[in-house]
Structure formats: structure tokens, C-alpha cells
Amino acid sequence: RASSRTSGARILSSSRQAAGGTCSSRGFMGRHSKPVHPRTYSLERSLALRTALFGKFRHEPESNAYRLLNAAGDDADGFFVDAYAGYVVVHVLEEAALAQAPALEAALASALDPIGIVRKRRYEPTERGRVSDEIVFGSKPPRALPIRHGGMPFEVDLLDGFHTGLFTDMRDEHLRLRQFASGRRVLNTFAYTGAFSVAAALGGAIQVTTVDVVAKVLDRAKRNFAVAGIDPAAHHFARMEVIEYLALAKRRRWLFD
């Protein structure tokens, strides 16, 4: 095992002989943290990839909301880590991973210097749609945090909820919708906070109808229209079960493209 230092975080490397060759792995620890299991993180590699895709953290030109670490895909079993406009959200997916969270957070703080880090214990729901979370580094984010998503202005809420209000893995789909929405009538069902609706409206849709049964998320969808510079009153919002709305649209012969 050897160690080196990067931005205040120690990088722990280890290797062992395996059939047919040598298997190497790396882990990270902060100045005051215990070592992480060496199988866990390849943080430098993962952050370098995100920098190549989106730009330097806190200086991204088009999208400043995206996934930094994707569980096993980034050798970070038990964690999702997301970036949101200078904040970092660490999603702990299982209780067994919780002991490793402080070392990961310390390494992220050293490498990125975020405004704040929120830890969400996804395995520990407190009530429907909510999970336990805490601020483990820096400042508490505002409840309505402005972000850029493929150049699209939007707002997220990093606190309390199981989700933040935006599925960042839909970025390419939102961009694709903007490309062919012009002049069309668009129906967005199970709309949540309206990302597809906003994308369609920004793409020039003549009418966007946003349907969800939850009043709170529809209110957030209307706010996201306003954040993007679109008048919500120029479009339609329906608080209904989707099946009921589709039946109503059929009876009234409402057509969508």
C-alpha cells in the first residue's frame, strides 16, 4: 500500500496478485478520516471525466447539475453523488455504506471546494417522498436553488425530498425535445416539476399541457416556467390522475402532437 496527497486528501492505493495478473484499487481519505475500503473510489478519474464533459466544477458553461459519481459505475458502490450549481449531494444508498460517507465527503470537499455538501440517507425514508439528510460541509443550500440544465434555467430543492426536482440523466432527452417542439401541441403526463414541459416551451411549442396529481409539484412546474422566462398562463396545468385526464381529453377531442 502506498499513499500520496491531492488537494488535502490522501489517495490510498493497494494491489494484490490475481489469476492472470495484478488487480489494483484505490481509496480516498480526508485529513481527519479513517481509510476507505480500497475497492471503493477512483475519484480523480471520475472527476476528470465530468470536467471533460461539463467543464470545471462551479464554472460549467451549460450544465451545472449532473452526476459526479454513479455507484458501481465509478467504483463507488453504495453512493450516488450529484453536483448542483456549486453544491454536492451525496446519496447514501444503503446503511452499510454510511461508515464510508465521511471519508468520501472529505475527499470531495478537498478536490472540489463546494459551497456545501448535503448527505441524503436514501435507505432511511422519514415519510412518503422524504428522506433523512444533513449538511456535512459548508453552507446550507437555498430551498429554491437555480441551476442550468443543458442551458435551460431550472430550480431544484436539495433538502428533505427523496428527489431534488430534476432527473439530470434526462438532459439529452430534454435537449432533443427542444429541437422538434416548435409549433407543436405537447402533452406532458406524470410531469413532476415540469422539466419536459419547460423544454418543450423553450423549443417553441404553441401549447404545453402539464399533468400531475400532486399540487406541490405542479406549483413548482409553474415556477420553473417563470424561471425560464416563460409565462405559465400561456400554457395549461392540470392536477388530475393521468388516466382521468386522458379520458377527459378523449371526450372533449383535445389533440396533441
mmCIF file of C-alpha atoms in Angstrom:
data_model
loop_
_atom_site.group_PDB
_atom_site.id
_atom_site.type_symbol
_atom_site.label_atom_id
_atom_site.label_comp_id
_atom_site.label_asym_id
_atom_site.label_seq_id
_atom_site.Cartn_x
_atom_site.Cartn_y
_atom_site.Cartn_z
ATOM 1 C CA ARG A 1 0.000 0.000 0.000
ATOM 2 C CA ALA A 2 1.296 3.454 -0.924
ATOM 3 C CA SER A 3 -0.133 6.893 -0.290
ATOM 4 C CA SER A 4 0.102 10.307 -1.946
ATOM 5 C CA ARG A 5 -1.652 13.647 -1.392
ATOM 6 C CA THR A 6 -4.046 15.546 -3.635
ATOM 7 C CA SER A 7 -5.652 18.840 -2.529
ATOM 8 C CA GLY A 8 -5.513 17.857 1.117
ATOM 9 C CA ALA A 9 -6.933 14.355 0.634
ATOM 10 C CA ARG A 10 -4.754 11.261 0.780
ATOM 11 C CA ILE A 11 -5.056 8.753 -2.017
ATOM 12 C CA LEU A 12 -4.619 5.188 -0.816
ATOM 13 C CA SER A 13 -3.521 2.640 -3.381
ATOM 14 C CA SER A 14 -3.249 -1.091 -2.978
ATOM 15 C CA SER A 15 -2.663 -4.038 -5.251
ATOM 16 C CA ARG A 16 -2.842 -7.802 -4.990
ATOM 17 C CA GLN A 17 -1.939 -10.657 -7.260
ATOM 18 C CA ALA A 18 -4.866 -12.214 -9.071
ATOM 19 C CA ALA A 19 -5.084 -15.032 -11.547
ATOM 20 C CA GLY A 20 -3.545 -13.826 -14.778
ATOM 21 C CA GLY A 21 -2.157 -10.528 -13.453
ATOM 22 C CA THR A 22 -2.302 -7.787 -10.841
ATOM 23 C CA CYS A 23 -5.553 -6.196 -9.630
ATOM 24 C CA SER A 24 -5.181 -2.627 -8.383
ATOM 25 C CA SER A 25 -7.614 -0.428 -6.489
ATOM 26 C CA ARG A 26 -7.643 2.975 -4.852
ATOM 27 C CA GLY A 27 -9.439 4.627 -1.976
ATOM 28 C CA PHE A 28 -9.633 8.164 -0.538
ATOM 29 C CA MET A 29 -9.495 9.710 2.880
ATOM 30 C CA GLY A 30 -9.623 13.236 4.261
ATOM 31 C CA ARG A 31 -7.139 14.750 6.695
ATOM 32 C CA HIS A 32 -9.035 13.527 9.756
ATOM 33 C CA SER A 33 -10.813 10.475 8.369
ATOM 34 C CA LYS A 34 -10.195 6.776 8.593
ATOM 35 C CA PRO A 35 -9.225 4.999 5.350
ATOM 36 C CA VAL A 36 -11.966 3.989 2.964
ATOM 37 C CA HIS A 37 -12.031 0.380 1.845
ATOM 38 C CA PRO A 38 -9.588 0.285 -1.099
ATOM 39 C CA ARG A 39 -12.189 -1.125 -3.511
ATOM 40 C CA THR A 40 -14.366 1.930 -3.244
ATOM 41 C CA TYR A 41 -13.353 5.047 -5.154
ATOM 42 C CA SER A 42 -11.426 6.205 -8.193
ATOM 43 C CA LEU A 43 -12.310 9.806 -7.523
ATOM 44 C CA GLU A 44 -9.675 11.541 -9.634
ATOM 45 C CA ARG A 45 -10.658 9.561 -12.718
ATOM 46 C CA SER A 46 -14.371 10.195 -12.231
ATOM 47 C CA LEU A 47 -13.975 13.943 -11.610
ATOM 48 C CA ALA A 48 -11.675 14.297 -14.619
ATOM 49 C CA LEU A 49 -14.323 12.673 -16.798
ATOM 50 C CA ARG A 50 -17.014 15.081 -15.542
ATOM 51 C CA THR A 51 -14.709 18.055 -16.119
ATOM 52 C CA ALA A 52 -14.206 16.915 -19.711
ATOM 53 C CA LEU A 53 -17.963 16.589 -20.201
ATOM 54 C CA PHE A 54 -19.274 19.653 -18.376
ATOM 55 C CA GLY A 55 -16.366 21.953 -17.542
ATOM 56 C CA LYS A 56 -14.665 22.794 -14.272
ATOM 57 C CA PHE A 57 -16.842 22.413 -11.191
ATOM 58 C CA ARG A 58 -18.561 25.738 -10.281
ATOM 59 C CA HIS A 59 -17.606 27.151 -13.730
ATOM 60 C CA GLU A 60 -19.629 24.912 -16.057
ATOM 61 C CA PRO A 61 -20.895 26.879 -19.086
ATOM 62 C CA GLU A 62 -24.084 24.934 -19.974
ATOM 63 C CA SER A 63 -24.948 22.349 -17.315
ATOM 64 C CA ASN A 64 -24.064 22.719 -13.644
ATOM 65 C CA ALA A 65 -26.379 19.925 -12.460
ATOM 66 C CA TYR A 66 -25.075 16.436 -13.199
ATOM 67 C CA ARG A 67 -23.911 13.168 -11.658
ATOM 68 C CA LEU A 68 -20.378 13.167 -10.261
ATOM 69 C CA LEU A 69 -20.253 9.542 -9.117
ATOM 70 C CA ASN A 70 -22.596 6.807 -10.284
ATOM 71 C CA ALA A 71 -22.327 3.964 -7.758
ATOM 72 C CA ALA A 72 -20.549 0.897 -9.125
ATOM 73 C CA GLY A 73 -20.048 2.595 -12.487
ATOM 74 C CA ASP A 74 -17.486 4.824 -10.781
ATOM 75 C CA ASP A 75 -16.239 2.211 -8.305
ATOM 76 C CA ALA A 76 -18.360 3.922 -5.637
ATOM 77 C CA ASP A 77 -20.644 1.105 -4.540
ATOM 78 C CA GLY A 78 -23.346 2.364 -2.207
ATOM 79 C CA PHE A 79 -23.279 6.001 -3.361
ATOM 80 C CA PHE A 80 -24.647 8.387 -5.929
ATOM 81 C CA VAL A 81 -23.043 11.835 -5.883
ATOM 82 C CA ASP A 82 -24.565 14.791 -7.762
ATOM 83 C CA ALA A 83 -23.442 18.346 -8.490
ATOM 84 C CA TYR A 84 -25.917 21.234 -8.340
ATOM 85 C CA ALA A 85 -24.625 24.752 -9.009
ATOM 86 C CA GLY A 86 -21.639 24.501 -6.698
ATOM 87 C CA TYR A 87 -23.297 22.206 -4.147
ATOM 88 C CA VAL A 88 -22.712 18.466 -3.845
ATOM 89 C CA VAL A 89 -25.346 15.917 -2.809
ATOM 90 C CA VAL A 90 -24.084 12.566 -1.526
ATOM 91 C CA HIS A 91 -26.805 9.903 -1.708
ATOM 92 C CA VAL A 92 -26.041 7.029 0.655
ATOM 93 C CA LEU A 93 -27.923 4.102 -0.851
ATOM 94 C CA GLU A 94 -27.540 1.525 1.905
ATOM 95 C CA GLU A 95 -26.815 1.575 5.611
ATOM 96 C CA ALA A 96 -23.646 -0.483 5.147
ATOM 97 C CA ALA A 97 -22.112 2.379 3.146
ATOM 98 C CA LEU A 98 -22.750 5.055 5.794
ATOM 99 C CA ALA A 99 -19.444 4.473 7.599
ATOM 100 C CA GLN A 100 -17.567 5.323 4.384
ATOM 101 C CA ALA A 101 -19.506 8.546 3.739
ATOM 102 C CA PRO A 102 -17.352 10.951 5.843
ATOM 103 C CA ALA A 103 -14.148 9.954 4.024
ATOM 104 C CA LEU A 104 -15.798 10.359 0.621
ATOM 105 C CA GLU A 105 -17.226 13.749 1.623
ATOM 106 C CA ALA A 106 -13.843 14.926 2.898
ATOM 107 C CA ALA A 107 -12.213 13.923 -0.373
ATOM 108 C CA LEU A 108 -14.929 15.708 -2.379
ATOM 109 C CA ALA A 109 -14.532 18.831 -0.250
ATOM 110 C CA SER A 110 -10.768 18.836 -0.816
ATOM 111 C CA ALA A 111 -10.986 18.158 -4.539
ATOM 112 C CA LEU A 112 -13.903 20.467 -5.419
ATOM 113 C CA ASP A 113 -14.216 23.130 -2.687
ATOM 114 C CA PRO A 114 -18.032 23.099 -2.980
ATOM 115 C CA ILE A 115 -20.288 25.704 -1.399
ATOM 116 C CA GLY A 116 -21.831 22.918 0.661
ATOM 117 C CA ILE A 117 -22.323 19.157 0.818
ATOM 118 C CA VAL A 118 -25.676 17.546 1.626
ATOM 119 C CA ARG A 119 -25.783 13.910 2.713
ATOM 120 C CA LYS A 120 -29.014 12.045 1.988
ATOM 121 C CA ARG A 121 -29.603 8.666 3.603
ATOM 122 C CA ARG A 122 -31.729 7.187 0.839
ATOM 123 C CA TYR A 123 -32.237 3.922 2.731
ATOM 124 C CA GLU A 124 -33.913 5.811 5.601
ATOM 125 C CA PRO A 125 -37.211 7.380 4.471
ATOM 126 C CA THR A 126 -38.935 9.551 7.071
ATOM 127 C CA GLU A 127 -42.283 9.748 5.264
ATOM 128 C CA ARG A 128 -43.550 9.425 1.734
ATOM 129 C CA GLY A 129 -41.241 11.265 -0.637
ATOM 130 C CA ARG A 130 -38.808 12.350 2.098
ATOM 131 C CA VAL A 131 -35.540 11.042 3.464
ATOM 132 C CA SER A 132 -33.159 11.971 6.268
ATOM 133 C CA ASP A 133 -30.490 14.448 5.230
ATOM 134 C CA GLU A 134 -27.934 16.768 6.802
ATOM 135 C CA ILE A 135 -25.388 19.416 5.861
ATOM 136 C CA VAL A 136 -21.966 17.828 6.348
ATOM 137 C CA PHE A 137 -19.783 20.564 4.844
ATOM 138 C CA GLY A 138 -20.084 24.268 4.127
ATOM 139 C CA SER A 139 -23.323 26.179 3.712
ATOM 140 C CA LYS A 140 -26.944 25.094 3.600
ATOM 141 C CA PRO A 141 -28.418 25.447 0.092
ATOM 142 C CA PRO A 142 -31.473 27.639 -0.508
ATOM 143 C CA ARG A 143 -34.752 25.774 -0.856
ATOM 144 C CA ALA A 144 -35.106 27.043 -4.428
ATOM 145 C CA LEU A 145 -31.647 26.684 -5.969
ATOM 146 C CA PRO A 146 -31.254 27.996 -9.553
ATOM 147 C CA ILE A 147 -29.309 25.679 -11.846
ATOM 148 C CA ARG A 148 -28.569 25.335 -15.576
ATOM 149 C CA HIS A 149 -29.538 22.112 -17.309
ATOM 150 C CA GLY A 150 -28.305 21.931 -20.893
ATOM 151 C CA GLY A 151 -28.624 25.709 -20.976
ATOM 152 C CA MET A 152 -32.170 25.528 -19.566
ATOM 153 C CA PRO A 153 -32.774 27.537 -16.366
ATOM 154 C CA PHE A 154 -34.446 25.481 -13.652
ATOM 155 C CA GLU A 155 -34.830 25.282 -9.879
ATOM 156 C CA VAL A 156 -34.111 22.381 -7.556
ATOM 157 C CA ASP A 157 -34.578 21.741 -3.837
ATOM 158 C CA LEU A 158 -31.719 19.743 -2.328
ATOM 159 C CA LEU A 159 -33.277 19.320 1.120
ATOM 160 C CA ASP A 160 -35.688 16.780 2.635
ATOM 161 C CA GLY A 161 -37.007 15.193 -0.546
ATOM 162 C CA PHE A 162 -36.107 11.791 -1.941
ATOM 163 C CA HIS A 163 -35.534 13.607 -5.239
ATOM 164 C CA THR A 164 -34.402 17.172 -5.913
ATOM 165 C CA GLY A 165 -36.925 18.064 -8.614
ATOM 166 C CA LEU A 166 -34.780 17.276 -11.657
ATOM 167 C CA PHE A 167 -33.614 13.996 -13.185
ATOM 168 C CA THR A 168 -30.301 15.075 -14.671
ATOM 169 C CA ASP A 169 -29.940 11.867 -16.704
ATOM 170 C CA MET A 170 -32.745 13.188 -18.932
ATOM 171 C CA ARG A 171 -30.586 16.071 -20.172
ATOM 172 C CA ASP A 172 -30.177 14.738 -23.717
ATOM 173 C CA GLU A 173 -33.898 13.949 -23.967
ATOM 174 C CA HIS A 174 -34.822 17.466 -22.870
ATOM 175 C CA LEU A 175 -32.457 18.908 -25.476
ATOM 176 C CA ARG A 176 -33.907 16.603 -28.152
ATOM 177 C CA LEU A 177 -37.453 17.680 -27.314
ATOM 178 C CA ARG A 178 -36.482 21.343 -27.655
ATOM 179 C CA GLN A 179 -35.247 20.612 -31.168
ATOM 180 C CA PHE A 180 -38.584 19.415 -32.554
ATOM 181 C CA ALA A 181 -41.194 21.063 -30.279
ATOM 182 C CA SER A 182 -41.598 24.210 -32.367
ATOM 183 C CA GLY A 183 -45.197 24.790 -33.443
ATOM 184 C CA ARG A 184 -46.493 21.668 -31.709
ATOM 185 C CA ARG A 185 -49.049 20.974 -29.001
ATOM 186 C CA VAL A 186 -47.283 18.970 -26.302
ATOM 187 C CA LEU A 187 -48.813 16.842 -23.531
ATOM 188 C CA ASN A 188 -46.567 16.001 -20.569
ATOM 189 C CA THR A 189 -48.082 13.400 -18.225
ATOM 190 C CA PHE A 190 -46.703 12.352 -14.843
ATOM 191 C CA ALA A 191 -44.962 15.680 -15.283
ATOM 192 C CA TYR A 192 -43.397 16.088 -11.839
ATOM 193 C CA THR A 193 -41.744 19.558 -11.716
ATOM 194 C CA GLY A 194 -42.164 20.118 -15.434
ATOM 195 C CA ALA A 195 -38.698 19.726 -16.970
ATOM 196 C CA PHE A 196 -40.064 18.261 -20.206
ATOM 197 C CA SER A 197 -42.766 20.941 -20.264
ATOM 198 C CA VAL A 198 -40.231 23.738 -19.887
ATOM 199 C CA ALA A 199 -38.029 22.176 -22.567
ATOM 200 C CA ALA A 200 -40.965 21.998 -24.985
ATOM 201 C CA ALA A 201 -41.988 25.592 -24.293
ATOM 202 C CA LEU A 202 -38.418 26.821 -24.776
ATOM 203 C CA GLY A 203 -38.367 24.895 -28.039
ATOM 204 C CA GLY A 204 -41.300 26.905 -29.346
ATOM 205 C CA ALA A 205 -44.306 24.692 -28.609
ATOM 206 C CA ILE A 206 -47.508 26.660 -29.160
ATOM 207 C CA GLN A 207 -49.172 24.920 -26.220
ATOM 208 C CA VAL A 208 -47.830 22.740 -23.408
ATOM 209 C CA THR A 209 -50.172 20.845 -21.096
ATOM 210 C CA THR A 210 -48.625 19.638 -17.840
ATOM 211 C CA VAL A 211 -50.476 16.926 -15.889
ATOM 212 C CA ASP A 212 -49.694 15.596 -12.418
ATOM 213 C CA VAL A 213 -51.838 14.601 -9.455
ATOM 214 C CA VAL A 214 -49.628 16.346 -6.866
ATOM 215 C CA ALA A 215 -50.413 20.037 -6.373
ATOM 216 C CA LYS A 216 -46.998 20.861 -4.915
ATOM 217 C CA VAL A 217 -45.045 19.640 -7.934
ATOM 218 C CA LEU A 218 -47.426 21.427 -10.312
ATOM 219 C CA ASP A 219 -46.732 24.651 -8.407
ATOM 220 C CA ARG A 220 -43.028 24.004 -8.859
ATOM 221 C CA ALA A 221 -43.588 23.352 -12.567
ATOM 222 C CA LYS A 222 -45.285 26.750 -12.913
ATOM 223 C CA ARG A 223 -42.378 28.349 -11.078
ATOM 224 C CA ASN A 224 -39.920 26.636 -13.408
ATOM 225 C CA PHE A 225 -41.755 28.126 -16.387
ATOM 226 C CA ALA A 226 -41.286 31.561 -14.843
ATOM 227 C CA VAL A 227 -37.614 30.871 -14.035
ATOM 228 C CA ALA A 228 -37.088 30.031 -17.716
ATOM 229 C CA GLY A 229 -38.734 33.287 -18.779
ATOM 230 C CA ILE A 230 -41.997 31.671 -19.925
ATOM 231 C CA ASP A 231 -45.426 32.919 -18.859
ATOM 232 C CA PRO A 232 -47.160 29.949 -17.175
ATOM 233 C CA ALA A 233 -50.537 31.495 -18.007
ATOM 234 C CA ALA A 234 -49.837 30.906 -21.696
ATOM 235 C CA HIS A 235 -49.920 27.137 -21.100
ATOM 236 C CA HIS A 236 -52.121 24.613 -19.300
ATOM 237 C CA PHE A 237 -51.648 22.802 -15.985
ATOM 238 C CA ALA A 238 -53.987 20.051 -14.791
ATOM 239 C CA ARG A 239 -53.992 18.483 -11.336
ATOM 240 C CA MET A 240 -55.522 15.114 -12.199
ATOM 241 C CA GLU A 241 -54.768 11.440 -12.369
ATOM 242 C CA VAL A 242 -53.306 10.865 -15.809
ATOM 243 C CA ILE A 243 -55.822 8.165 -16.772
ATOM 244 C CA GLU A 244 -58.667 10.513 -15.871
ATOM 245 C CA TYR A 245 -57.106 13.338 -17.862
ATOM 246 C CA LEU A 246 -56.663 11.145 -20.948
ATOM 247 C CA ALA A 247 -60.304 10.093 -20.723
ATOM 248 C CA LEU A 248 -61.348 13.751 -20.443
ATOM 249 C CA ALA A 249 -59.174 14.702 -23.420
ATOM 250 C CA LYS A 250 -60.717 11.912 -25.482
ATOM 251 C CA ARG A 251 -64.269 13.007 -24.630
ATOM 252 C CA ARG A 252 -63.508 16.621 -25.494
ATOM 253 C CA ARG A 253 -61.416 15.698 -28.525
ATOM 254 C CA TRP A 254 -58.338 17.569 -27.402
ATOM 255 C CA LEU A 255 -55.466 16.702 -29.723
ATOM 256 C CA PHE A 256 -51.725 16.761 -29.131
ATOM 257 C CA ASP A 257 -48.730 16.222 -31.373
#
